XYZ file of C-alpha atoms in Angstrom:
617
model
C -100.087 63.170 -14.099
C -96.887 63.456 -12.239
C -94.309 60.922 -13.429
C -94.041 59.159 -9.890
C -96.166 57.857 -7.543
C -95.854 59.598 -4.195
C -96.245 56.558 -1.787
C -93.016 55.039 -1.930
C -92.262 51.506 -0.820
C -89.049 51.013 1.858
C -86.991 47.968 2.801
C -86.031 49.373 6.036
C -83.190 46.201 5.889
C -80.952 44.988 8.953
C -77.327 45.879 6.994
C -78.501 47.837 4.178
C -81.914 49.643 3.274
C -83.719 50.462 -0.115
C -86.728 52.741 -1.698
C -88.350 52.573 -4.668
C -91.248 54.486 -6.354
C -93.597 53.466 -8.948
C -93.039 55.213 -12.661
C -96.439 55.988 -14.459
C -94.097 56.396 -17.608
C -92.809 53.303 -17.617
C -95.482 51.437 -15.920
C -93.046 49.732 -13.733
C -90.754 50.359 -10.448
C -87.784 51.882 -10.224
C -85.193 51.787 -7.190
C -84.053 55.090 -6.459
C -80.200 55.660 -6.021
C -79.152 57.420 -2.819
C -76.457 60.299 -2.787
C -73.483 58.253 -3.457
C -75.962 57.151 -6.633
C -75.753 53.556 -5.180
C -79.030 51.456 -5.199
C -78.828 50.143 -1.587
C -78.117 52.228 1.451
C -75.759 50.503 4.467
C -78.178 50.687 7.799
C -75.521 52.372 9.991
C -75.680 55.425 11.892
C -72.936 57.494 13.165
C -73.491 60.149 16.168
C -70.670 62.298 16.418
C -68.834 63.422 19.949
C -71.107 66.605 19.447
C -74.172 65.036 18.497
C -73.745 65.357 15.109
C -76.053 62.371 12.896
C -74.492 61.095 9.921
C -76.580 57.981 7.902
C -75.472 54.848 5.044
C -71.645 55.008 3.904
C -70.346 57.263 5.811
C -71.553 56.148 8.961
C -70.082 52.869 7.780
C -67.043 54.303 7.089
C -66.611 55.295 11.073
C -66.828 52.079 12.275
C -63.201 50.774 11.846
C -61.964 54.182 13.416
C -65.035 55.366 16.439
C -66.671 52.065 16.435
C -68.370 53.211 20.395
C -70.073 56.157 17.809
C -71.744 53.854 14.903
C -74.824 52.058 15.195
C -75.339 48.902 13.152
C -77.799 46.174 13.150
C -80.470 48.089 14.925
C -83.470 46.259 13.246
C -82.436 43.375 15.788
C -83.575 45.374 18.889
C -86.665 47.242 17.358
C -89.753 46.913 19.914
C -87.349 44.660 21.921
C -86.587 44.100 26.172
C -83.578 43.461 27.289
C -82.740 40.250 29.646
C -83.687 42.680 32.503
C -86.896 43.669 31.035
C -86.393 46.798 30.171
C -86.518 48.606 26.580
C -83.194 47.566 24.622
C -81.689 50.590 23.799
C -79.100 51.366 20.862
C -75.754 53.206 22.322
C -73.413 55.522 20.584
C -71.611 58.327 21.811
C -71.996 57.805 25.441
C -75.653 58.521 24.590
C -78.424 55.630 25.230
C -80.961 56.058 21.967
C -84.586 54.813 21.218
C -84.138 51.864 17.952
C -86.828 53.970 16.989
C -85.140 57.272 16.660
C -81.927 55.208 14.979
C -84.417 53.842 12.734
C -85.774 57.232 11.716
C -82.533 58.572 10.880
C -82.158 55.906 8.156
C -85.856 56.383 6.827
C -85.192 60.365 6.870
C -82.062 59.208 4.304
C -84.409 57.479 2.353
C -86.762 59.636 2.303
C -84.759 62.421 0.853
C -83.560 60.367 -1.905
C -86.970 59.953 -3.001
C -87.733 63.692 -2.532
C -84.242 64.530 -4.660
C -85.399 62.247 -7.678
C -89.187 62.966 -7.526
C -88.889 66.881 -7.381
C -92.106 66.457 -4.475
C -92.603 66.153 -1.056
C -93.139 62.725 0.000
C -95.516 62.392 3.184
C -96.541 58.471 2.761
C -94.340 54.895 2.561
C -95.454 51.120 2.599
C -92.848 49.784 4.616
C -91.531 46.177 4.807
C -90.724 43.816 7.869
C -89.847 40.425 8.260
C -92.408 37.729 8.433
C -91.356 37.020 12.044
C -91.757 40.199 13.221
C -94.137 40.268 16.035
C -96.397 43.155 16.917
C -93.845 45.377 19.019
C -91.344 45.394 16.570
C -93.822 46.450 13.870
C -95.351 48.671 15.770
C -91.756 50.261 16.560
C -91.261 50.790 12.747
C -94.524 52.603 12.403
C -93.288 54.903 15.075
C -89.961 55.187 13.332
C -91.533 55.883 10.231
C -93.669 59.153 12.089
C -90.663 60.222 13.831
C -89.416 60.873 9.975
C -92.533 62.511 9.152
C -93.771 59.538 6.905
C -97.337 58.131 7.706
C -96.842 54.379 7.085
C -99.839 53.553 5.259
C -98.831 50.040 5.453
C -96.238 47.642 7.135
C -95.735 44.451 4.980
C -93.900 41.489 5.066
C -90.951 40.964 3.199
C -91.343 38.160 1.237
C -94.916 38.678 0.482
C -93.445 42.009 -0.746
C -90.875 39.629 -3.036
C -93.454 37.404 -4.394
C -95.882 40.926 -5.351
C -92.714 41.908 -7.333
C -92.469 38.817 -9.324
C -95.910 37.410 -9.628
C -98.513 40.330 -9.996
C -97.432 41.797 -13.029
C -97.538 38.483 -14.717
C -101.320 37.978 -14.331
C -100.928 34.058 -14.616
C -101.452 31.778 -11.091
C -98.134 30.719 -9.384
C -97.382 29.421 -6.283
C -93.542 30.745 -4.908
C -91.247 29.749 -1.656
C -89.745 32.988 -0.893
C -86.095 32.383 0.719
C -85.499 35.502 1.842
C -81.893 35.853 3.776
C -80.889 39.420 4.988
C -78.465 40.783 6.848
C -80.140 40.276 10.362
C -83.041 38.148 9.927
C -84.297 34.962 7.820
C -87.782 34.958 6.640
C -89.400 32.038 4.385
C -92.920 32.307 3.247
C -94.918 30.307 0.546
C -97.114 32.815 -1.749
C -99.651 32.344 -4.131
C -100.408 34.858 -6.862
C -103.631 34.517 -7.931
C -103.838 37.128 -11.067
C -102.103 40.449 -11.425
C -104.154 41.906 -8.795
C -104.284 39.232 -5.498
C -101.198 37.937 -3.611
C -102.178 35.010 -0.700
C -99.436 33.890 1.655
C -100.131 30.400 2.770
C -97.585 29.555 5.042
C -94.250 30.915 6.480
C -91.359 29.752 8.568
C -87.793 31.872 9.500
C -85.705 33.106 12.251
C -85.905 36.301 13.921
C -82.002 36.185 14.687
C -80.566 34.370 12.104
C -78.854 36.199 9.150
C -75.944 37.524 6.705
C -74.459 39.296 9.777
C -73.935 36.066 11.352
C -71.848 34.821 8.640
C -70.094 37.944 8.671
C -69.376 37.484 11.921
C -68.194 33.454 11.415
C -65.497 34.999 9.139
C -64.243 37.690 11.726
C -63.919 34.807 14.621
C -62.225 32.935 11.528
C -59.592 35.932 11.402
C -59.305 36.346 14.700
C -58.485 32.499 15.066
C -55.546 32.810 12.522
C -54.381 36.017 14.254
C -53.915 34.287 17.366
C -52.503 31.486 15.794
C -49.926 33.641 13.943
C -49.336 36.424 16.961
C -49.563 34.246 20.101
C -52.048 36.316 21.171
C -55.997 36.794 21.800
C -57.410 40.060 19.781
C -60.900 39.441 20.438
C -61.670 42.496 22.668
C -60.022 44.703 20.430
C -63.190 47.101 19.383
C -61.360 49.081 16.787
C -59.858 45.728 14.765
C -63.357 44.276 15.084
C -64.808 47.195 13.297
C -62.358 47.272 10.478
C -62.475 43.264 10.463
C -66.234 43.158 10.167
C -66.093 45.458 7.066
C -63.342 42.980 5.434
C -65.279 40.585 6.532
C -68.382 41.663 4.553
C -66.654 42.317 1.555
C -65.121 38.611 1.467
C -68.429 37.068 1.962
C -69.738 39.137 -1.117
C -67.117 38.452 -3.251
C -67.205 34.705 -2.776
C -71.174 34.992 -3.566
C -69.711 36.441 -7.264
C -66.908 33.940 -8.198
C -65.748 31.039 -7.314
C -62.089 31.930 -6.207
C -60.364 31.860 -3.040
C -60.835 35.563 -1.397
C -57.849 37.155 0.665
C -58.674 39.108 4.162
C -56.031 41.571 4.131
C -55.732 44.227 6.646
C -52.635 46.774 6.742
C -51.881 47.826 10.124
C -54.941 46.182 11.713
C -53.617 46.923 15.312
C -50.932 47.751 17.046
C -47.832 45.858 16.572
C -48.838 44.519 13.789
C -47.817 45.542 10.191
C -50.302 43.495 7.945
C -52.410 40.605 8.084
C -52.771 38.273 5.014
C -55.235 35.406 5.122
C -57.181 33.634 2.440
C -60.796 31.716 2.751
C -61.141 29.240 -0.497
C -64.752 28.908 -1.666
C -65.220 25.426 -0.016
C -63.709 26.421 2.897
C -66.487 28.898 3.104
C -68.824 26.253 2.551
C -68.455 24.306 5.482
C -68.020 27.416 7.207
C -71.424 28.219 6.712
C -73.157 24.685 6.358
C -74.923 24.726 9.926
C -76.842 28.349 9.018
C -77.764 27.099 5.746
C -78.998 24.050 7.434
C -81.519 26.235 10.130
C -82.342 27.871 6.569
C -83.534 24.775 5.088
C -85.143 23.198 8.047
C -87.183 26.396 7.909
C -88.138 26.090 4.732
C -89.614 22.367 5.650
C -91.878 23.831 8.345
C -93.578 27.047 5.685
C -94.063 24.554 3.321
C -95.671 21.792 5.877
C -97.755 24.772 7.370
C -98.941 25.525 3.665
C -99.767 21.751 3.173
C -101.740 21.787 6.546
C -104.005 25.291 5.702
C -104.096 25.128 2.386
C -103.770 21.359 1.124
C -100.705 22.713 -1.038
C -98.945 19.389 -2.484
C -95.266 20.029 -3.643
C -96.354 19.674 -7.016
C -98.108 23.094 -6.865
C -94.850 24.660 -6.048
C -93.664 26.465 -8.964
C -90.491 27.904 -7.832
C -88.125 29.241 -5.207
C -87.351 32.973 -5.096
C -84.045 34.841 -3.859
C -84.247 37.408 -1.425
C -81.512 39.310 0.353
C -78.059 39.640 -0.640
C -77.258 36.622 1.533
C -79.278 34.597 -0.911
C -76.801 34.983 -3.406
C -74.350 32.532 -1.874
C -73.899 29.819 -4.241
C -74.211 26.795 -1.876
C -78.145 28.390 -1.157
C -79.346 27.625 -4.766
C -77.326 24.378 -4.873
C -79.026 23.251 -1.334
C -82.643 24.593 -2.761
C -82.006 22.693 -6.346
C -80.731 19.156 -4.451
C -83.508 19.239 -1.465
C -86.443 20.152 -3.375
C -86.027 19.317 -6.468
C -87.235 22.936 -7.842
C -86.124 25.579 -10.000
C -84.551 28.853 -8.132
C -85.223 32.507 -9.295
C -82.632 35.403 -9.141
C -83.514 37.289 -12.349
C -84.757 39.654 -10.083
C -81.658 41.442 -7.840
C -82.485 40.034 -4.749
C -81.033 43.142 -3.126
C -83.812 45.068 -4.278
C -86.956 42.891 -4.750
C -88.432 43.844 -1.523
C -88.283 47.663 -1.918
C -89.751 47.137 -5.479
C -92.367 45.201 -4.754
C -93.881 47.057 -1.392
C -93.343 50.487 -4.142
C -95.660 48.173 -6.476
C -98.127 47.819 -3.456
C -97.685 51.300 -2.546
C -98.427 52.444 -5.963
C -102.207 51.450 -4.808
C -102.634 54.015 -2.169
C -103.839 57.640 -2.672
C -100.751 60.287 -1.139
C -101.781 61.980 2.066
C -101.519 66.033 1.985
C -98.792 65.954 5.128
C -97.142 63.772 7.308
C -98.614 62.903 10.690
C -96.412 62.537 13.750
C -99.744 62.222 16.285
C -101.821 59.547 16.211
C -104.552 60.857 13.781
C -105.256 59.729 10.505
C -103.222 61.277 7.667
C -105.636 63.381 5.309
C -106.118 62.241 1.691
C -104.411 64.248 -1.295
C -108.151 63.930 -3.449
C -106.425 65.535 -6.592
C -103.973 62.511 -7.119
C -106.069 59.892 -8.784
C -104.544 56.518 -8.518
C -105.664 54.249 -11.592
C -108.022 51.490 -10.940
C -105.558 48.522 -12.204
C -103.452 49.590 -9.539
C -106.117 50.664 -6.526
C -107.088 47.040 -6.537
C -103.919 45.498 -5.463
C -104.641 42.964 -2.680
C -102.468 41.080 -0.523
C -103.541 38.409 1.685
C -101.319 37.859 4.549
C -100.893 35.744 7.647
C -100.425 35.933 11.321
C -96.638 34.793 11.520
C -97.364 33.786 15.451
C -100.101 32.127 17.208
C -101.872 34.847 19.561
C -103.615 33.727 23.047
C -103.580 33.733 26.474
C -102.386 32.230 29.452
C -104.717 29.985 31.425
C -103.973 28.290 35.288
C -101.650 25.339 34.620
C -99.754 27.272 32.017
C -102.217 26.057 29.506
C -101.733 28.239 26.270
C -105.102 28.801 24.719
C -104.878 30.245 21.367
C -107.373 32.242 19.570
C -105.583 33.475 16.381
C -103.419 30.440 14.965
C -99.709 30.793 13.431
C -100.497 31.360 9.672
C -104.696 32.544 9.697
C -105.017 34.911 6.984
C -105.259 38.604 8.096
C -107.171 40.789 8.969
C -109.090 38.657 10.891
C -111.489 39.051 13.982
C -112.348 36.312 16.238
C -114.446 36.294 20.061
C -114.947 33.400 22.314
C -116.946 32.466 25.080
C -116.610 30.386 28.377
C -114.271 31.824 30.238
C -114.948 32.362 34.004
C -113.494 32.586 37.749
C -111.387 29.831 39.172
C -112.062 29.846 42.621
C -115.106 30.548 44.844
C -115.128 34.491 45.679
C -112.466 35.541 43.348
C -113.086 39.454 43.397
C -110.316 40.147 40.259
C -109.281 38.328 36.893
C -105.424 38.230 35.791
C -105.653 37.732 31.782
C -101.834 37.454 30.543
C -101.949 38.069 26.271
C -98.627 36.195 24.820
C -97.352 35.464 21.255
C -95.587 32.886 19.724
C -95.925 28.862 19.069
C -94.773 27.068 22.048
C -97.549 24.779 23.745
C -97.020 26.061 26.925
C -97.751 30.090 27.831
C -94.239 30.574 29.752
C -92.586 29.932 26.447
C -93.869 32.652 24.713
C -93.966 35.963 24.378
C -95.811 38.031 26.368
C -97.132 41.242 25.137
C -100.088 42.792 27.092
C -102.509 41.557 30.321
C -105.706 42.507 31.277
C -106.471 43.072 34.884
C -110.634 43.456 35.820
C -111.156 44.341 39.459
C -114.178 44.637 41.363
C -116.025 41.217 40.691
C -118.864 40.963 43.022
C -117.475 37.864 45.056
C -119.538 34.645 44.244
C -118.866 30.967 43.472
C -116.204 29.877 40.864
C -118.027 29.719 37.569
C -120.643 32.430 38.610
C -118.713 34.969 36.134
C -118.635 34.564 32.599
C -116.425 36.636 30.043
C -115.612 36.753 26.183
C -112.556 37.675 24.617
C -112.240 39.337 21.277
C -108.725 39.409 19.762
C -108.315 41.187 15.832
C -105.576 41.964 13.643
C -105.467 44.113 10.813
C -104.250 44.362 7.200
C -100.531 45.311 8.997
C -100.822 42.619 11.732
C -101.587 45.273 14.429
C -103.532 44.172 17.337
C -106.641 45.035 18.983
C -108.895 43.327 21.701
C -111.209 43.319 24.738
C -112.919 41.446 27.426
C -116.201 41.607 28.463
C -117.940 40.501 31.338
C -121.047 38.940 29.479
C -123.869 39.490 33.068
C -122.799 43.337 33.107
C -121.860 44.324 29.831
C -118.909 45.948 30.499
C -115.911 46.007 27.942
C -112.656 46.242 29.066
C -109.683 46.991 26.226
C -106.782 44.597 25.879
C -103.266 46.997 26.366
C -100.488 45.906 24.927
C -97.307 46.191 26.802
C -96.041 49.215 24.634
C -95.433 51.896 27.684
C -92.189 50.427 28.143
C -90.950 49.825 24.878
C -92.873 51.965 23.015
C -93.002 55.796 22.844
C -95.408 58.582 24.072
C -96.742 60.562 21.675
C -94.952 63.903 23.214
C -91.830 61.913 23.008
C -91.931 61.134 19.141
C -93.236 64.601 18.259
C -89.530 65.487 20.416
C -87.213 62.913 18.598
C -88.814 64.269 15.146
C -87.693 67.550 16.021
C -84.516 66.896 16.786
C -84.056 64.114 13.733
C -85.098 67.356 11.898
C -82.197 69.640 13.338
C -80.124 66.671 12.415
C -78.551 66.925 15.695
C -78.545 65.629 19.296
C -78.156 67.456 22.466
C -74.776 67.336 23.856
C -74.157 63.422 25.929
C -74.328 64.155 29.382
C -70.507 64.514 30.655
C -69.503 65.751 27.012
C -68.047 63.937 23.887
C -67.292 60.253 24.659
C -64.588 58.464 23.649
C -65.006 55.525 21.138
C -64.908 52.248 23.030
C -67.414 50.111 22.035
C -69.725 49.523 19.055
C -73.324 47.951 18.150
C -76.660 47.736 19.340
C -76.169 47.526 23.180
C -79.374 46.504 25.173
C -79.529 48.928 27.758
C -82.054 49.519 31.030
C -84.730 52.647 29.710
C -83.780 55.561 31.553
C -79.999 55.170 31.349
C -79.726 53.886 34.893
C -80.481 51.407 37.330
C -81.265 53.508 40.635
C -84.710 52.672 40.985
C -86.171 49.695 42.316
C -86.153 46.923 40.092
C -89.652 45.858 38.895
C -88.759 41.917 38.548
C -87.058 42.309 42.230
C -90.174 44.099 43.734
C -91.819 40.944 42.314
C -89.524 38.337 43.923
C -90.127 39.905 47.120
C -93.778 40.327 46.929
C -94.010 36.559 46.085
C -91.571 35.536 48.392
C -93.289 37.540 51.050
C -96.925 35.546 49.997
C -95.251 32.455 49.680
C -95.753 31.936 53.663
C -99.528 32.730 53.512
C -99.684 29.546 51.589
C -100.230 25.701 51.361
C -97.748 23.402 50.913
C -98.602 22.580 47.261
C -98.892 26.543 46.719
C -95.504 27.150 47.981
C -94.081 24.865 46.027
C -95.826 26.215 42.961
C -94.447 29.418 44.398
C -91.106 28.800 45.074
C -90.264 27.195 41.453
C -91.648 30.166 39.873
C -89.157 32.276 41.628
C -86.101 29.966 40.976
C -87.365 30.015 36.865
C -87.034 33.964 37.316
C -84.272 33.711 38.941
C -82.390 31.369 36.105
C -84.438 33.157 33.196
C -82.750 36.353 34.382
C -79.233 35.022 34.905
C -79.262 33.150 31.322
C -81.137 35.910 29.830
C -83.769 33.503 28.270
C -87.157 33.605 28.587
C -87.423 36.392 31.481
C -90.830 37.629 29.932
C -92.284 34.396 30.033
C -90.877 33.373 33.545
C -91.664 36.826 34.969
C -95.528 36.262 33.458
C -96.060 32.976 35.111
C -94.540 34.240 38.418
C -97.114 37.893 38.139
C -100.275 35.420 37.283
C -99.248 33.199 40.363
C -98.832 36.510 42.484
C -102.384 37.662 41.349
C -104.093 34.492 42.217
C -102.920 34.316 45.679
C -104.004 37.011 46.573
C -107.508 36.643 45.745
């Protein structure tokens, strides 16, 4: 038998990523070092002026010199749209890049490290994502794996993986609250370890836009205020200075996590005309600075524990301990606040930076590896020569859906079909849906994911339009709706016309934020070459940094679909009765306000779209 299992576990993090594999020789998991012989790899990608790609530490070191060619925290925009509703893109070196490609660059680096240690080609992985990732984000992660020529055999939640690492080998029932404070997201899950093979998630909470990176930003802002006081000038638009400060701020944070001593933020020649800066941040000042962020995480812990109480009748006394995950969980104030608030022990004996990858690798050992990677949608062919031991093969994770899934009905009613924290996989079929008006010849059904009581307050992830209905009195046409989530949280659904027996699949809105198979194959070829084609107009100067939500396609010359929708709604308004005119006018106003603020654009557009469709029938 080979020394290592050939299905690897990957923690694809916002700021750092880790890869691990199960060792048969040690009957345990080993974290795989990168080419610098370090266990964690910065989730940073550098795109050089001529299209060359580098990843990790080498890329991170470019942040202070060439911030406009460096992409960091790309995980924040995976599967996302920008405020105008187009696909959010990363930008570097004058290029708009698919977030899936950027993440694939990181995955390729981790895969290469695993192949070097294991000594064989690696085709498969179990990849972790935040518990609060929605379907488009999980799908984008799977796409990134395929571009990196990895079969994503499972996509599991990070807190669940951490609980697997802590509890499955112990073989005794335990209930953990996993406090996962990573670089870009905060997740909390209540996980029950049933025995040495079964872990069940009981409740979840979290914030997809709260992480250690926000603490780094706080330290940067603090340093910029100090510079303004000292030099009488605002330096907040100096991109190269910000890049330097980010690197130093992260180190100051790490040092404050490891020792209760004042830390210096020191830079020589930080910017033109200044020889050096040297500011001291004390542990007490740091604790006061970050208290609003830590308070937010505590509120999410309350939500997860309350949810577990409702769904599984879990009492506070049944919680055995809190488990710390993620680099930012090492902040001393976190442990102190958890102990004071919940009166429970706090576990950190497994490295919080590595525990998620270790749990993913432990679960990955239950899968049989495949013969070759599949960039297409075809199922990978299993390598029948590899036998997985019965002990590992029977590992069972019972995860939950982290956001309610449902449909929008008239009057902005949100009809939940799969509620938050329901165990997956799960399938539900519900009837009783019908037309709302006489002689209605089509129906429009928006699909939402989220936990707001109103449909428009959630993320619209798909739509179904069924045309060609015979004109009949309202209530004549009857429909059934089916929603299903597989073990990875990937969605499938359909609407059945009861009388006719016709089934219409629900297609999620992946076309504009996802990738076609052709594009995936093209990106995989570029990644394998390690070289992007030259940017339009040649090499670009370094002027910005980070993931930049930009319109897909790199331009706004084409007719904007939201503008087109507003125009259609305005034209229809004059044909409507007074009460419907007011409803349409309010919906148009909300779209305009949402686009201006960047808040809930998708929900406002979905509501207006539904009104337009209703008004045409």
